[in-house]
PDB file of C-alpha atoms in Angstrom:
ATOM      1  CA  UNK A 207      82.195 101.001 122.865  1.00  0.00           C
ATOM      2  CA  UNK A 208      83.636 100.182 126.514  1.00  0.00           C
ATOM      3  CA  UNK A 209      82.062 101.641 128.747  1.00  0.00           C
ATOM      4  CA  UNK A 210      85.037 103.393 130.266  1.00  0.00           C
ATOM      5  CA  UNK A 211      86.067 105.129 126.457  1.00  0.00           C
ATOM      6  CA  UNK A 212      85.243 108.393 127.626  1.00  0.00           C
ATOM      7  CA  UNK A 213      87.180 108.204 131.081  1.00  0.00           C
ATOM      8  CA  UNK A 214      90.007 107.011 130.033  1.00  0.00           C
ATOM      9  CA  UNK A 215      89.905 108.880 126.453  1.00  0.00           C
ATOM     10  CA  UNK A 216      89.798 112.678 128.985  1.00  0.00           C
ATOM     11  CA  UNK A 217      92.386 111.074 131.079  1.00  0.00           C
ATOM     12  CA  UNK A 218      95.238 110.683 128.373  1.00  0.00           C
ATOM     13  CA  UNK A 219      93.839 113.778 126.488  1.00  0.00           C
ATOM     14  CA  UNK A 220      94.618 115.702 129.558  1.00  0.00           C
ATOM     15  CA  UNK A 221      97.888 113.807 129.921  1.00  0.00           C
ATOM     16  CA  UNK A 222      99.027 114.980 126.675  1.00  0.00           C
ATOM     17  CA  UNK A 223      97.706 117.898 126.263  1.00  0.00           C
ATOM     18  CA  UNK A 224      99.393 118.703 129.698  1.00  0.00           C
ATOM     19  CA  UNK A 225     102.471 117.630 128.646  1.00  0.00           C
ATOM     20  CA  UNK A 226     102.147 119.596 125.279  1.00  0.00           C
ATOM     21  CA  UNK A 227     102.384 116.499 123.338  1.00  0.00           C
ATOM     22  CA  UNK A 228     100.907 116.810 119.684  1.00  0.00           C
ATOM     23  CA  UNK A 229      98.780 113.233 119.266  1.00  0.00           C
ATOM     24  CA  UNK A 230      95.927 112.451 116.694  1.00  0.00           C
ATOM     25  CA  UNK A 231      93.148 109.747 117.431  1.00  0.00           C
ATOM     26  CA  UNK A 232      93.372 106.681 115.030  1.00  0.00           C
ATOM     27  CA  UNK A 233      92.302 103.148 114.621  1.00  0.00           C
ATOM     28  CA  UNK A 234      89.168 101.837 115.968  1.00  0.00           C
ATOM     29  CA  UNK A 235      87.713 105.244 117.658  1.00  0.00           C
ATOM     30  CA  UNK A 236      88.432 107.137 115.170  1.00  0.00           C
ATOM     31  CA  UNK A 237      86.631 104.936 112.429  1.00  0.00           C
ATOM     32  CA  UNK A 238      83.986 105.071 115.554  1.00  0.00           C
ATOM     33  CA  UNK A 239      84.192 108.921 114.864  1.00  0.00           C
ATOM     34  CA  UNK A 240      83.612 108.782 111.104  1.00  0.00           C
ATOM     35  CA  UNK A 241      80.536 106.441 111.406  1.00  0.00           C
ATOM     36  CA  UNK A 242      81.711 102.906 112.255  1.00  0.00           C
ATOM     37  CA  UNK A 243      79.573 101.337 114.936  1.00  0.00           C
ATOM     38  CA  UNK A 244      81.861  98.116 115.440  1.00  0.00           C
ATOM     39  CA  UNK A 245      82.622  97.226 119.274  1.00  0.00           C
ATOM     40  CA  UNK A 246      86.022  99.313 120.467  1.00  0.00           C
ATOM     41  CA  UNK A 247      88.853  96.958 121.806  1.00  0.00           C
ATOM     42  CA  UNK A 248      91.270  99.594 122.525  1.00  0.00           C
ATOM     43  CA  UNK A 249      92.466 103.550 121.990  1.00  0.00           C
ATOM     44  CA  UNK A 250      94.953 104.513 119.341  1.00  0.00           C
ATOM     45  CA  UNK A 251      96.829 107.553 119.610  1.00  0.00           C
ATOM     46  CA  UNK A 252      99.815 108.638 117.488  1.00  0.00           C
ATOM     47  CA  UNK A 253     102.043 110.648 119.259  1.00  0.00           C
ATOM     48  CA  UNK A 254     105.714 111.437 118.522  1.00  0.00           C
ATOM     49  CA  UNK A 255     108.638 108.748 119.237  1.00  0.00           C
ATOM     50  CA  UNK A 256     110.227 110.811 121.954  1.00  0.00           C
ATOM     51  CA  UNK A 257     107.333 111.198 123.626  1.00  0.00           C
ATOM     52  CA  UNK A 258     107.022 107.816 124.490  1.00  0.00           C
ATOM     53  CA  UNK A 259     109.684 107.891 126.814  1.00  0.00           C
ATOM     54  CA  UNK A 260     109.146 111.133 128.484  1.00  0.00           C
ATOM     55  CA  UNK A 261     105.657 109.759 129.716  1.00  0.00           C
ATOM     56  CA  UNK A 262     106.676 106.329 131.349  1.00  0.00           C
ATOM     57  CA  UNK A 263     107.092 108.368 134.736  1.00  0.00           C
ATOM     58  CA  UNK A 264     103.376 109.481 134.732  1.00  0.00           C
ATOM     59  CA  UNK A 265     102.695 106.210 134.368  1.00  0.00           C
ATOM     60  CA  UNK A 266     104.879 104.683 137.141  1.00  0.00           C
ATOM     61  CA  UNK A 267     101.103 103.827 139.246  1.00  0.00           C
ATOM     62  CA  UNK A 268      99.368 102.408 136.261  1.00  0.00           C
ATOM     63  CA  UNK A 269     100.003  99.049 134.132  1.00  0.00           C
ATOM     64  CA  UNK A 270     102.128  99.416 130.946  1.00  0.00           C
ATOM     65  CA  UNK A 271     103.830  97.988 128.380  1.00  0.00           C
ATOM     66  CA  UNK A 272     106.627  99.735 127.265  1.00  0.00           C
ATOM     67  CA  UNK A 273     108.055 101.435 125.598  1.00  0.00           C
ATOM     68  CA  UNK A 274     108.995  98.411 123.233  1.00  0.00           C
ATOM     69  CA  UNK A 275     108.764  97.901 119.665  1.00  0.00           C
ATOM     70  CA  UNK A 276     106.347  95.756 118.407  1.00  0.00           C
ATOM     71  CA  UNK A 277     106.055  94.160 115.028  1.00  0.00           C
ATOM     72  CA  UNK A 278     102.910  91.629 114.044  1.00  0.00           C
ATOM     73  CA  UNK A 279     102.117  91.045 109.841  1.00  0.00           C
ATOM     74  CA  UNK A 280     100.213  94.142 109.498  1.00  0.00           C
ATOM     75  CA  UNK A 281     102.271  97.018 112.213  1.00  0.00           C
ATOM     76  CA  UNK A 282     105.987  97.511 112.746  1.00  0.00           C
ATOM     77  CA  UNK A 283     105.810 100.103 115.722  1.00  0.00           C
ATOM     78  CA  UNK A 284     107.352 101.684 118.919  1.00  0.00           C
ATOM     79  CA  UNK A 285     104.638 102.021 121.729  1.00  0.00           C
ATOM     80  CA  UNK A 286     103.435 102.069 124.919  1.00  0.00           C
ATOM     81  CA  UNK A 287     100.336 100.145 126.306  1.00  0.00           C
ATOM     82  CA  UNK A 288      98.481 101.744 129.507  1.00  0.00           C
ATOM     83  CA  UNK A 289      95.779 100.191 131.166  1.00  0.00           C
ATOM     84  CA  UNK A 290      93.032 101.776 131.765  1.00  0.00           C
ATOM     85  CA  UNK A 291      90.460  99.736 133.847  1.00  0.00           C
ATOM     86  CA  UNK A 292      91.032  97.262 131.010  1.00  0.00           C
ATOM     87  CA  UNK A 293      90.777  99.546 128.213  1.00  0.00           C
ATOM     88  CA  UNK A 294      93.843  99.699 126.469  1.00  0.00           C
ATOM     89  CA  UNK A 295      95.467 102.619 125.335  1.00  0.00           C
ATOM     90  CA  UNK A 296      97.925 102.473 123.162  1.00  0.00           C
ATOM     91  CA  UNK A 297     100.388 105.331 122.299  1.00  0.00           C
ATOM     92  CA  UNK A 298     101.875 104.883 119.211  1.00  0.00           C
ATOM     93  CA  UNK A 299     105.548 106.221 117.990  1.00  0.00           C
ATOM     94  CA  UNK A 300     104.540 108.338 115.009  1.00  0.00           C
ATOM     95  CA  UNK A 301     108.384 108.713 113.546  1.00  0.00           C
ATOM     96  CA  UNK A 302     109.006 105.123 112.847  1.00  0.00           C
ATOM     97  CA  UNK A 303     105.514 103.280 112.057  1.00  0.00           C
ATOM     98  CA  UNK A 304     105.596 100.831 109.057  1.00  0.00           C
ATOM     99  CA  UNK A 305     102.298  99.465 107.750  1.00  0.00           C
ATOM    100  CA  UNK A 306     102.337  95.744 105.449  1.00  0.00           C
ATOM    101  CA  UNK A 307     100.275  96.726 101.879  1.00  0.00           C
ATOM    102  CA  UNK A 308      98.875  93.752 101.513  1.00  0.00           C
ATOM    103  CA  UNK A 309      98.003  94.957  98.218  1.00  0.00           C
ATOM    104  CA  UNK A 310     101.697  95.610  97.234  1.00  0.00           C
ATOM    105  CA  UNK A 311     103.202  92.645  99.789  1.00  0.00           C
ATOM    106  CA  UNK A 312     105.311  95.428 100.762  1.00  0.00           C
ATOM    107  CA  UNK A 313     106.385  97.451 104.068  1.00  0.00           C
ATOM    108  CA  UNK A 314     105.223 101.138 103.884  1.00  0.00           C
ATOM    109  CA  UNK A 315     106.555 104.074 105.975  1.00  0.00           C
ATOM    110  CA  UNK A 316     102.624 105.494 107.564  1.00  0.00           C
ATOM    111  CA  UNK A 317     104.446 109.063 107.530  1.00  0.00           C
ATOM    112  CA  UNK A 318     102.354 110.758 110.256  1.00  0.00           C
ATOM    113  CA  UNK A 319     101.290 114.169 110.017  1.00  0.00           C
ATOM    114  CA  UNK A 320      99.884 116.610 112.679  1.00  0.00           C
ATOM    115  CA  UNK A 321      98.566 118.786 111.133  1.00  0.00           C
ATOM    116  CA  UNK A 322      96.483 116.354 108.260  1.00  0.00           C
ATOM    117  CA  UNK A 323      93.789 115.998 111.134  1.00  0.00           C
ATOM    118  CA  UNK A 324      90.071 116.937 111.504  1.00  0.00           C
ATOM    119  CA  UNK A 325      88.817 117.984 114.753  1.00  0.00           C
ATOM    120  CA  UNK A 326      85.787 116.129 116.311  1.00  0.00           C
ATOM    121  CA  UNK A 327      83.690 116.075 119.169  1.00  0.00           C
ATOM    122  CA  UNK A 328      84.511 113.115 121.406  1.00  0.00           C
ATOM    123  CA  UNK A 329      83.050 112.445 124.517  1.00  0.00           C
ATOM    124  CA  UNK A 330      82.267 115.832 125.422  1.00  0.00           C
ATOM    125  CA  UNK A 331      85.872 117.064 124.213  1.00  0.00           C
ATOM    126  CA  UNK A 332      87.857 117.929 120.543  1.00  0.00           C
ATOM    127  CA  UNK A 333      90.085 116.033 119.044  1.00  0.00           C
ATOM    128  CA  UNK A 334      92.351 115.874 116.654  1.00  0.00           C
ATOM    129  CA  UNK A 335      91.563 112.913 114.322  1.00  0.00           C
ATOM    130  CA  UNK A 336      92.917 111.392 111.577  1.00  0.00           C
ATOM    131  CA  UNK A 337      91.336 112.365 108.492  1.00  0.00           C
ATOM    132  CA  UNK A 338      89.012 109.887 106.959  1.00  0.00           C
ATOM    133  CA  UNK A 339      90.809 109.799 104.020  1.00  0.00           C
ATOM    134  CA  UNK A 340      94.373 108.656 106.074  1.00  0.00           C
ATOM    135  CA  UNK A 341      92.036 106.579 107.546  1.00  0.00           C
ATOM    136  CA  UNK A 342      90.556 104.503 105.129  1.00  0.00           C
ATOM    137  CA  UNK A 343      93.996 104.436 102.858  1.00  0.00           C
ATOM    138  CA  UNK A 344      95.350 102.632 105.726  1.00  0.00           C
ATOM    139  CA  UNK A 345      92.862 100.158 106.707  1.00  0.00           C
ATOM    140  CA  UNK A 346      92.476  99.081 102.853  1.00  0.00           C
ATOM    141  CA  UNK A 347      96.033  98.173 102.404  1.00  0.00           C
ATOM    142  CA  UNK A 348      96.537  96.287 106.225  1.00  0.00           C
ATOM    143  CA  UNK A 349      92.818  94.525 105.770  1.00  0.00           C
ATOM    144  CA  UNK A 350      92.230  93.046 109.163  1.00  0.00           C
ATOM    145  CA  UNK A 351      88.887  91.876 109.897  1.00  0.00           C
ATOM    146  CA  UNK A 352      88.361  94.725 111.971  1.00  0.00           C
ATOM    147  CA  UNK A 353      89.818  97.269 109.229  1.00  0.00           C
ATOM    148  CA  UNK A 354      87.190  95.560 106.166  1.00  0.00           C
ATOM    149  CA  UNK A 355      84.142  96.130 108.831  1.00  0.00           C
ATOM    150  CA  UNK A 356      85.836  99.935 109.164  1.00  0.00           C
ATOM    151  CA  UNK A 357      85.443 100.180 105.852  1.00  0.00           C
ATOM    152  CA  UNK A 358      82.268  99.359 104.828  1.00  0.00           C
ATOM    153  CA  UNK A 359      80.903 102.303 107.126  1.00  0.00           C
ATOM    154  CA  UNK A 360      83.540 104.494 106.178  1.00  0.00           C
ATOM    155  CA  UNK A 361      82.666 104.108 102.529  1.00  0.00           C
ATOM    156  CA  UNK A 362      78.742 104.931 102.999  1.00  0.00           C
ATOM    157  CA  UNK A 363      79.394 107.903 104.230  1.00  0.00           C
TER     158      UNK A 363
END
């Protein structure tokens, strides 16, 4: 892991939980959470699509991207990027994501729900996570190299 994860992990946590924004952690940390020990590039958070806009102005002294949509072969998304001493954090529109199956060779709605989370200790601080299950459904059908490393953790435990 960087070593500024936890920092900047309490600083958005108290962001959003400030601002009363419901999030979950995903990606990389979280498969950090569930056992993975593969090097963290970035923070994933899912947070509702309206959201994204109300927080640009606590972010006017901080570098962002965003919000934009982004679309690669494996995401279809709305975000925002912040920089945190070069840690990335990136919030994530939770409305409109689309994942590519590469199983299927389809697009997929990645319906998001709150509430489908598990809470874990993270830096001192809970969480809400997504649930391992969510978690490796996902990363089997987008397949990175990142996301088959993910899973062989995920699946010994």
């Amino acid at each position: 892991m960087k070593k500024n994860s936890k920092e900047a992990l309490q600083w958005i946590i108290k962001i959003l939980r400030t601002q009363r924004i419901p999030f979950r952690i995903t990606g990389g940390l979280a498969a950090n959470s569930y056992s993975s020990k593969r090097k963290l590039f970035d923070i994933d958070i899912d947070i509702p699509d309206k959201a994204l806009i109300s927080l640009v102005p606590l972010f006017k002294n901080d570098k962002i991207i965003g919000p934009k949509h982004y679309h690669d072969p494996e995401w279809d998304v709305n975000y925002i990027s912040v920089d945190y001493y070069g840690l990335p954090i990136d919030l994530i529109g939770s409305d409109s994501q689309k994942i590519f199956n590469k199983n299927t060779k389809q697009w997929e709605d990645f319906k998001i729900n709150f509430s489908n989370v598990k809470k874990k200790k993270m830096f001192g601080c809970f969480v809400p996570v997504i649930s391992k299950m969510e978690l490796i459904d996902y990363k089997a059908k987008i397949k990175r190299k990142v996301d088959l490393l993910d899973l062989q953790f995920l699946s010994r435990t």
